[in-house]
């Protein structure tokens, strides 16, 4: 690839594929057309600032990574391989999409339960042991 080309759009395309997100959904969510993505990938063009910022927030990735391919520790832990990320991210996104389909009145207690369980694991205390302490 020509070194003068920006690979931002290719990274966006790769992230969409990696996360199992449809181009149309991403385009709608950040307020651009699907053609903008396709054109950017084929031309290797640089995005405007607003699109770059929205994309960075959408994927929770640094601008440095999206624009130049440099990754910080916050994006990929050293011990994680790409295959690990692909497997787990797809699982989480699949669950997230299913959760969005549940009515809010039912979804909120599920989210609270997950949040509470994750707090217990963050303290390195198995959930069963915590339940025993509560009894």
PDB file of C-alpha atoms in Angstrom, residues 12-135:
ATOM      1  CA  UNK A  12     -12.514   1.073  10.740  1.00  0.00           C
ATOM      2  CA  UNK A  13     -13.493  -1.632   8.277  1.00  0.00           C
ATOM      3  CA  UNK A  14     -11.364  -4.189  10.157  1.00  0.00           C
ATOM      4  CA  UNK A  15     -12.933  -3.186  13.501  1.00  0.00           C
ATOM      5  CA  UNK A  16     -16.427  -3.518  12.053  1.00  0.00           C
ATOM      6  CA  UNK A  17     -15.631  -6.984  10.761  1.00  0.00           C
ATOM      7  CA  UNK A  18     -13.804  -7.956  13.954  1.00  0.00           C
ATOM      8  CA  UNK A  19     -16.706  -6.868  16.157  1.00  0.00           C
ATOM      9  CA  UNK A  20     -19.430  -8.193  13.861  1.00  0.00           C
ATOM     10  CA  UNK A  21     -20.967  -4.746  13.357  1.00  0.00           C
ATOM     11  CA  UNK A  22     -22.686  -3.950  10.086  1.00  0.00           C
ATOM     12  CA  UNK A  23     -21.355  -0.951   8.143  1.00  0.00           C
ATOM     13  CA  UNK A  24     -24.857   0.486   7.908  1.00  0.00           C
ATOM     14  CA  UNK A  25     -25.273   0.386  11.697  1.00  0.00           C
ATOM     15  CA  UNK A  26     -21.922   2.086  12.297  1.00  0.00           C
ATOM     16  CA  UNK A  27     -22.575   4.706   9.618  1.00  0.00           C
ATOM     17  CA  UNK A  28     -25.989   5.498  11.069  1.00  0.00           C
ATOM     18  CA  UNK A  29     -24.664   5.640  14.631  1.00  0.00           C
ATOM     19  CA  UNK A  30     -21.967   8.209  13.846  1.00  0.00           C
ATOM     20  CA  UNK A  31     -23.942  10.104  11.199  1.00  0.00           C
ATOM     21  CA  UNK A  32     -22.162   9.280   7.949  1.00  0.00           C
ATOM     22  CA  UNK A  33     -23.095   7.433   4.780  1.00  0.00           C
ATOM     23  CA  UNK A  34     -22.026   3.862   4.051  1.00  0.00           C
ATOM     24  CA  UNK A  35     -20.426   5.220   0.873  1.00  0.00           C
ATOM     25  CA  UNK A  36     -18.099   7.346   2.996  1.00  0.00           C
ATOM     26  CA  UNK A  37     -16.637   4.174   4.499  1.00  0.00           C
ATOM     27  CA  UNK A  38     -16.341   2.331   1.172  1.00  0.00           C
ATOM     28  CA  UNK A  39     -14.808   5.365  -0.497  1.00  0.00           C
ATOM     29  CA  UNK A  40     -12.384   5.889   2.380  1.00  0.00           C
ATOM     30  CA  UNK A  41     -11.244   2.263   2.274  1.00  0.00           C
ATOM     31  CA  UNK A  42     -10.684   2.274  -1.484  1.00  0.00           C
ATOM     32  CA  UNK A  43      -8.976   5.695  -1.617  1.00  0.00           C
ATOM     33  CA  UNK A  44      -7.085   5.510   1.650  1.00  0.00           C
ATOM     34  CA  UNK A  45      -8.299   8.998   2.428  1.00  0.00           C
ATOM     35  CA  UNK A  46      -8.051  10.772   5.759  1.00  0.00           C
ATOM     36  CA  UNK A  47     -11.274  11.329   7.705  1.00  0.00           C
ATOM     37  CA  UNK A  48     -12.397  14.721   8.874  1.00  0.00           C
ATOM     38  CA  UNK A  49     -11.825  15.469  12.549  1.00  0.00           C
ATOM     39  CA  UNK A  50     -15.439  14.955  13.626  1.00  0.00           C
ATOM     40  CA  UNK A  51     -15.640  11.513  12.015  1.00  0.00           C
ATOM     41  CA  UNK A  52     -12.300  10.497  13.534  1.00  0.00           C
ATOM     42  CA  UNK A  53     -13.423  11.577  17.018  1.00  0.00           C
ATOM     43  CA  UNK A  54     -16.822   9.899  16.747  1.00  0.00           C
ATOM     44  CA  UNK A  55     -15.186   6.692  15.502  1.00  0.00           C
ATOM     45  CA  UNK A  56     -12.681   6.737  18.343  1.00  0.00           C
ATOM     46  CA  UNK A  57     -15.466   7.092  20.913  1.00  0.00           C
ATOM     47  CA  UNK A  58     -17.662   4.509  19.191  1.00  0.00           C
ATOM     48  CA  UNK A  59     -14.997   1.800  19.306  1.00  0.00           C
ATOM     49  CA  UNK A  60     -13.310   3.077  22.498  1.00  0.00           C
ATOM     50  CA  UNK A  61     -10.009   3.125  20.616  1.00  0.00           C
ATOM     51  CA  UNK A  62      -7.430   5.895  20.562  1.00  0.00           C
ATOM     52  CA  UNK A  63      -7.141   8.278  17.646  1.00  0.00           C
ATOM     53  CA  UNK A  64      -3.471   7.332  17.544  1.00  0.00           C
ATOM     54  CA  UNK A  65      -4.437   3.766  16.765  1.00  0.00           C
ATOM     55  CA  UNK A  66      -7.153   4.580  14.243  1.00  0.00           C
ATOM     56  CA  UNK A  67      -5.014   7.089  12.360  1.00  0.00           C
ATOM     57  CA  UNK A  68      -1.541   5.580  12.637  1.00  0.00           C
ATOM     58  CA  UNK A  69      -1.952   1.991  13.813  1.00  0.00           C
ATOM     59  CA  UNK A  70      -0.154   2.523  17.105  1.00  0.00           C
ATOM     60  CA  UNK A  71      -1.761   0.762  20.029  1.00  0.00           C
ATOM     61  CA  UNK A  72      -1.565   1.772  23.642  1.00  0.00           C
ATOM     62  CA  UNK A  73      -1.882  -0.539  26.615  1.00  0.00           C
ATOM     63  CA  UNK A  74      -5.487   0.542  27.122  1.00  0.00           C
ATOM     64  CA  UNK A  75      -6.538  -1.033  23.836  1.00  0.00           C
ATOM     65  CA  UNK A  76      -4.900  -4.427  23.938  1.00  0.00           C
ATOM     66  CA  UNK A  77      -3.453  -6.121  26.989  1.00  0.00           C
ATOM     67  CA  UNK A  78      -0.092  -7.716  26.287  1.00  0.00           C
ATOM     68  CA  UNK A  79      -1.358 -11.166  27.183  1.00  0.00           C
ATOM     69  CA  UNK A  80      -4.343 -11.004  24.814  1.00  0.00           C
ATOM     70  CA  UNK A  81      -3.965 -12.396  21.343  1.00  0.00           C
ATOM     71  CA  UNK A  82      -6.047 -11.238  18.407  1.00  0.00           C
ATOM     72  CA  UNK A  83      -7.866 -14.593  18.387  1.00  0.00           C
ATOM     73  CA  UNK A  84      -8.740 -14.195  22.071  1.00  0.00           C
ATOM     74  CA  UNK A  85     -10.135 -10.716  21.447  1.00  0.00           C
ATOM     75  CA  UNK A  86     -12.112 -11.876  18.415  1.00  0.00           C
ATOM     76  CA  UNK A  87     -13.718 -14.754  20.289  1.00  0.00           C
ATOM     77  CA  UNK A  88     -14.572 -12.818  23.419  1.00  0.00           C
ATOM     78  CA  UNK A  89     -15.577  -9.549  21.776  1.00  0.00           C
ATOM     79  CA  UNK A  90     -17.961 -11.342  19.441  1.00  0.00           C
ATOM     80  CA  UNK A  91     -19.491 -13.167  22.387  1.00  0.00           C
ATOM     81  CA  UNK A  92     -19.935  -9.934  24.338  1.00  0.00           C
ATOM     82  CA  UNK A  93     -21.344  -8.015  21.384  1.00  0.00           C
ATOM     83  CA  UNK A  94     -23.753 -10.841  20.648  1.00  0.00           C
ATOM     84  CA  UNK A  95     -24.984 -10.747  24.246  1.00  0.00           C
ATOM     85  CA  UNK A  96     -25.175  -6.947  24.142  1.00  0.00           C
ATOM     86  CA  UNK A  97     -27.311  -7.018  20.980  1.00  0.00           C
ATOM     87  CA  UNK A  98     -29.649  -9.554  22.586  1.00  0.00           C
ATOM     88  CA  UNK A  99     -29.848  -7.448  25.736  1.00  0.00           C
ATOM     89  CA  UNK A 100     -30.917  -4.434  23.670  1.00  0.00           C
ATOM     90  CA  UNK A 101     -33.945  -6.415  22.443  1.00  0.00           C
ATOM     91  CA  UNK A 102     -35.251  -6.982  25.968  1.00  0.00           C
ATOM     92  CA  UNK A 103     -37.742  -4.380  27.221  1.00  0.00           C
ATOM     93  CA  UNK A 104     -36.090  -1.808  29.487  1.00  0.00           C
ATOM     94  CA  UNK A 105     -38.155  -2.784  32.536  1.00  0.00           C
ATOM     95  CA  UNK A 106     -36.723  -6.311  32.314  1.00  0.00           C
ATOM     96  CA  UNK A 107     -33.270  -5.274  31.101  1.00  0.00           C
ATOM     97  CA  UNK A 108     -32.475  -2.968  34.054  1.00  0.00           C
ATOM     98  CA  UNK A 109     -32.575  -5.704  36.749  1.00  0.00           C
ATOM     99  CA  UNK A 110     -30.370  -7.895  34.550  1.00  0.00           C
ATOM    100  CA  UNK A 111     -27.828  -5.088  34.183  1.00  0.00           C
ATOM    101  CA  UNK A 112     -27.879  -4.458  37.950  1.00  0.00           C
ATOM    102  CA  UNK A 113     -27.305  -8.158  38.601  1.00  0.00           C
ATOM    103  CA  UNK A 114     -24.355  -8.276  36.185  1.00  0.00           C
ATOM    104  CA  UNK A 115     -22.906  -5.119  37.721  1.00  0.00           C
ATOM    105  CA  UNK A 116     -23.189  -6.522  41.227  1.00  0.00           C
ATOM    106  CA  UNK A 117     -21.649  -9.838  40.237  1.00  0.00           C
ATOM    107  CA  UNK A 118     -18.748  -8.100  38.500  1.00  0.00           C
ATOM    108  CA  UNK A 119     -18.050  -6.034  41.630  1.00  0.00           C
ATOM    109  CA  UNK A 120     -17.727  -9.219  43.632  1.00  0.00           C
ATOM    110  CA  UNK A 121     -15.292 -10.688  41.109  1.00  0.00           C
ATOM    111  CA  UNK A 122     -13.291  -7.475  41.011  1.00  0.00           C
ATOM    112  CA  UNK A 123     -12.653  -8.023  44.713  1.00  0.00           C
ATOM    113  CA  UNK A 124     -11.373 -11.525  43.822  1.00  0.00           C
ATOM    114  CA  UNK A 125     -14.059 -13.064  45.951  1.00  0.00           C
ATOM    115  CA  UNK A 126     -15.989 -15.926  44.363  1.00  0.00           C
ATOM    116  CA  UNK A 127     -19.673 -15.172  44.087  1.00  0.00           C
ATOM    117  CA  UNK A 128     -20.639 -18.274  46.097  1.00  0.00           C
ATOM    118  CA  UNK A 129     -18.456 -17.237  49.041  1.00  0.00           C
ATOM    119  CA  UNK A 130     -20.032 -13.771  49.037  1.00  0.00           C
ATOM    120  CA  UNK A 131     -23.506 -15.327  49.090  1.00  0.00           C
ATOM    121  CA  UNK A 132     -22.483 -17.433  52.087  1.00  0.00           C
ATOM    122  CA  UNK A 133     -21.402 -14.294  53.971  1.00  0.00           C
ATOM    123  CA  UNK A 134     -24.750 -12.632  53.276  1.00  0.00           C
ATOM    124  CA  UNK A 135     -26.763 -15.592  54.689  1.00  0.00           C
TER     125      UNK A 135
END
